[in-house]
mmCIF file of C-alpha atoms in Angstrom:
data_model
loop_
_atom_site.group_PDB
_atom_site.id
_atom_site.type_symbol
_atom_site.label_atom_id
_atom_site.label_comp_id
_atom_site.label_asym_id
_atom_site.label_seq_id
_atom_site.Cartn_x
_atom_site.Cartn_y
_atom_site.Cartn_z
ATOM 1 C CA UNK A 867 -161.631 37.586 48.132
ATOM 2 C CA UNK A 868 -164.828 35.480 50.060
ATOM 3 C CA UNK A 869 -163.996 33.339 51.856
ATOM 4 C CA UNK A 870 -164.593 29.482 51.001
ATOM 5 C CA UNK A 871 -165.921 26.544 53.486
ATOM 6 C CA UNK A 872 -164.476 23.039 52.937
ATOM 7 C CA UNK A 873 -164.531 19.721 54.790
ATOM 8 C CA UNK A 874 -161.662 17.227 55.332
ATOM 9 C CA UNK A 875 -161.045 13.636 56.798
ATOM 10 C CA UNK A 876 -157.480 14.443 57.531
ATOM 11 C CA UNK A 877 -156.267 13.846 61.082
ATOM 12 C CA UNK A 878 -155.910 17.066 63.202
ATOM 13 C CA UNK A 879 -158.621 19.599 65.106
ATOM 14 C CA UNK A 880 -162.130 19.297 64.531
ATOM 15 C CA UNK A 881 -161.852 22.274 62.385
ATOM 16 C CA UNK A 882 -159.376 25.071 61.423
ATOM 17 C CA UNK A 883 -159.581 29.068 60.159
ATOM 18 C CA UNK A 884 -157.225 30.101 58.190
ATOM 19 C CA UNK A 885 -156.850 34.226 57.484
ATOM 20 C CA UNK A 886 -154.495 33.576 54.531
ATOM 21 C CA UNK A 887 -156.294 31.528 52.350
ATOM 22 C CA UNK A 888 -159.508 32.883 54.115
ATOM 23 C CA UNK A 889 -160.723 29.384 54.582
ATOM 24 C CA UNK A 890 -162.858 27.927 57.195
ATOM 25 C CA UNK A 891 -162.260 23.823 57.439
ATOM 26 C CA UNK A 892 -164.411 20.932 59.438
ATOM 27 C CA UNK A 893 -163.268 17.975 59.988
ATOM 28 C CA UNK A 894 -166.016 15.551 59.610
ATOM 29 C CA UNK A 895 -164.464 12.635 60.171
ATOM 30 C CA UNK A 896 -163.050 13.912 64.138
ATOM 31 C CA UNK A 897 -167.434 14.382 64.640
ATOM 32 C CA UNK A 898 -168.007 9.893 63.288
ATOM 33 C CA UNK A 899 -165.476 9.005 66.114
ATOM 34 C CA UNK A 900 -166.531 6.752 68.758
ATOM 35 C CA UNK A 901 -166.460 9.880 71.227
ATOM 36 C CA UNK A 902 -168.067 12.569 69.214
ATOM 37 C CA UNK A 903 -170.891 12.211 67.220
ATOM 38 C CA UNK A 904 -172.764 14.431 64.572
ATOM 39 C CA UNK A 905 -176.103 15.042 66.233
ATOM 40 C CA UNK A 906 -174.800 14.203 70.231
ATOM 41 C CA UNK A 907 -175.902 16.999 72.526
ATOM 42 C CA UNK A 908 -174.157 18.865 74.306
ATOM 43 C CA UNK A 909 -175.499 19.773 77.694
ATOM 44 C CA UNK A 910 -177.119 22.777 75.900
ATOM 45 C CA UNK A 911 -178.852 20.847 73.394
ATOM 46 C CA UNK A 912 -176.998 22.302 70.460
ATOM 47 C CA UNK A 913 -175.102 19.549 67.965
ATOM 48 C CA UNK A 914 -171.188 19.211 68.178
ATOM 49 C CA UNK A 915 -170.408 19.539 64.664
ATOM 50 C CA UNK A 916 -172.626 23.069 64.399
ATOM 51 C CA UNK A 917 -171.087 24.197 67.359
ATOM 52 C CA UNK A 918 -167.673 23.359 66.042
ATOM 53 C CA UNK A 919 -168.668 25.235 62.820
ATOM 54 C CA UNK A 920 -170.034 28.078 64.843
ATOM 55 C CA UNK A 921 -166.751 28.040 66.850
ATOM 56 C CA UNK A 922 -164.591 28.505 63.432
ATOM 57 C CA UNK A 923 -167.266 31.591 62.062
ATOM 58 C CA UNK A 924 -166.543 33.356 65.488
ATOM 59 C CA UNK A 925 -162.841 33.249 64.955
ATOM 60 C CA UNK A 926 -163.464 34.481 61.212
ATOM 61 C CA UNK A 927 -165.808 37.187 62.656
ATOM 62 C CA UNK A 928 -163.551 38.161 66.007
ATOM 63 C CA UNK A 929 -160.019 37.600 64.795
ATOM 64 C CA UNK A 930 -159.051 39.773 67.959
ATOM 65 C CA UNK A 931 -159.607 37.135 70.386
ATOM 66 C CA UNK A 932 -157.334 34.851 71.325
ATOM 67 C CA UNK A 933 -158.608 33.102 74.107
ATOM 68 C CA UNK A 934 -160.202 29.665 73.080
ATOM 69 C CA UNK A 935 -162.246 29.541 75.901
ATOM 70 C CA UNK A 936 -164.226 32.938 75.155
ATOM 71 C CA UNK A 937 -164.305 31.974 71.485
ATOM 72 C CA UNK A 938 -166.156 28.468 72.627
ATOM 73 C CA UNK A 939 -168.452 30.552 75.137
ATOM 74 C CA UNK A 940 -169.350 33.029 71.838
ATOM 75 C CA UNK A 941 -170.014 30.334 69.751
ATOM 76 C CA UNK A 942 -172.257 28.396 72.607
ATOM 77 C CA UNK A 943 -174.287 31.548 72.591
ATOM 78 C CA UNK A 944 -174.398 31.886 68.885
ATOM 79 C CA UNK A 945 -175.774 28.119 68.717
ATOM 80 C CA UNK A 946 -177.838 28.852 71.322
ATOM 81 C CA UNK A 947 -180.078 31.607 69.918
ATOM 82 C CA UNK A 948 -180.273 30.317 66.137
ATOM 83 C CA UNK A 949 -183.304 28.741 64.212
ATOM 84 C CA UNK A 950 -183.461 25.880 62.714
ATOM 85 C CA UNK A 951 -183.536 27.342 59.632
ATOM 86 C CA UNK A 952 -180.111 29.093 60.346
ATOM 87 C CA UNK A 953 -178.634 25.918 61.746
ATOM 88 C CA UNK A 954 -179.781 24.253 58.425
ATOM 89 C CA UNK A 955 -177.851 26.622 56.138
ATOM 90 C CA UNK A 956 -174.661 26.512 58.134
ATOM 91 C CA UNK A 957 -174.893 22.677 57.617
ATOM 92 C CA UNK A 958 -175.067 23.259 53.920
ATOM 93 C CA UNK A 959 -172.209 25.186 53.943
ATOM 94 C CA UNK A 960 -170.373 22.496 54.522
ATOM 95 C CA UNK A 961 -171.732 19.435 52.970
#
């Protein structure tokens, strides 16, 4: 079974992996608030919501780890060394 990327505007984390279903969810809506926006950078320059989404593909690839804060560094340096053009597909996956 592949696994299948899906959005949601349902209270709760800004996104969730689930190994059951094998489905990787953003929350959109948690990126519009008033805090958090789409395309705000972080102090690295990299987005919020692609970080996020990077964050949830790291827990999908490294299901082993279960420390939050080395999944977050991972997906930092995963942002951190993609091209545009790879940033722009992982946005696509979840339109």
């Amino acid at each position: 079974m592949t696994w299948k990327y899906k959005t949601t505007n349902k209270r709760g984390a800004f996104g969730e992996t689930d190994f059951e279903k094998k489905t990787l969810t953003i929350n959109k809506k948690r990126h519009k608030s008033k805090n958090v926006r789409k395309l705000t950078p972080n102090k690295d320059g990299s987005e919020n919501l692609l970080t996020t989404i990077a964050h949830e593909f790291a827990h999908k690839n490294h299901p082993k780890i279960n420390s939050e804060k080395k999944i977050e560094k991972l997906a930092r340096a995963m942002v951190s060394k993609m091209s545009p053009k790879r940033k722009a597909k992982l946005y696509r996956k979840f339109q």
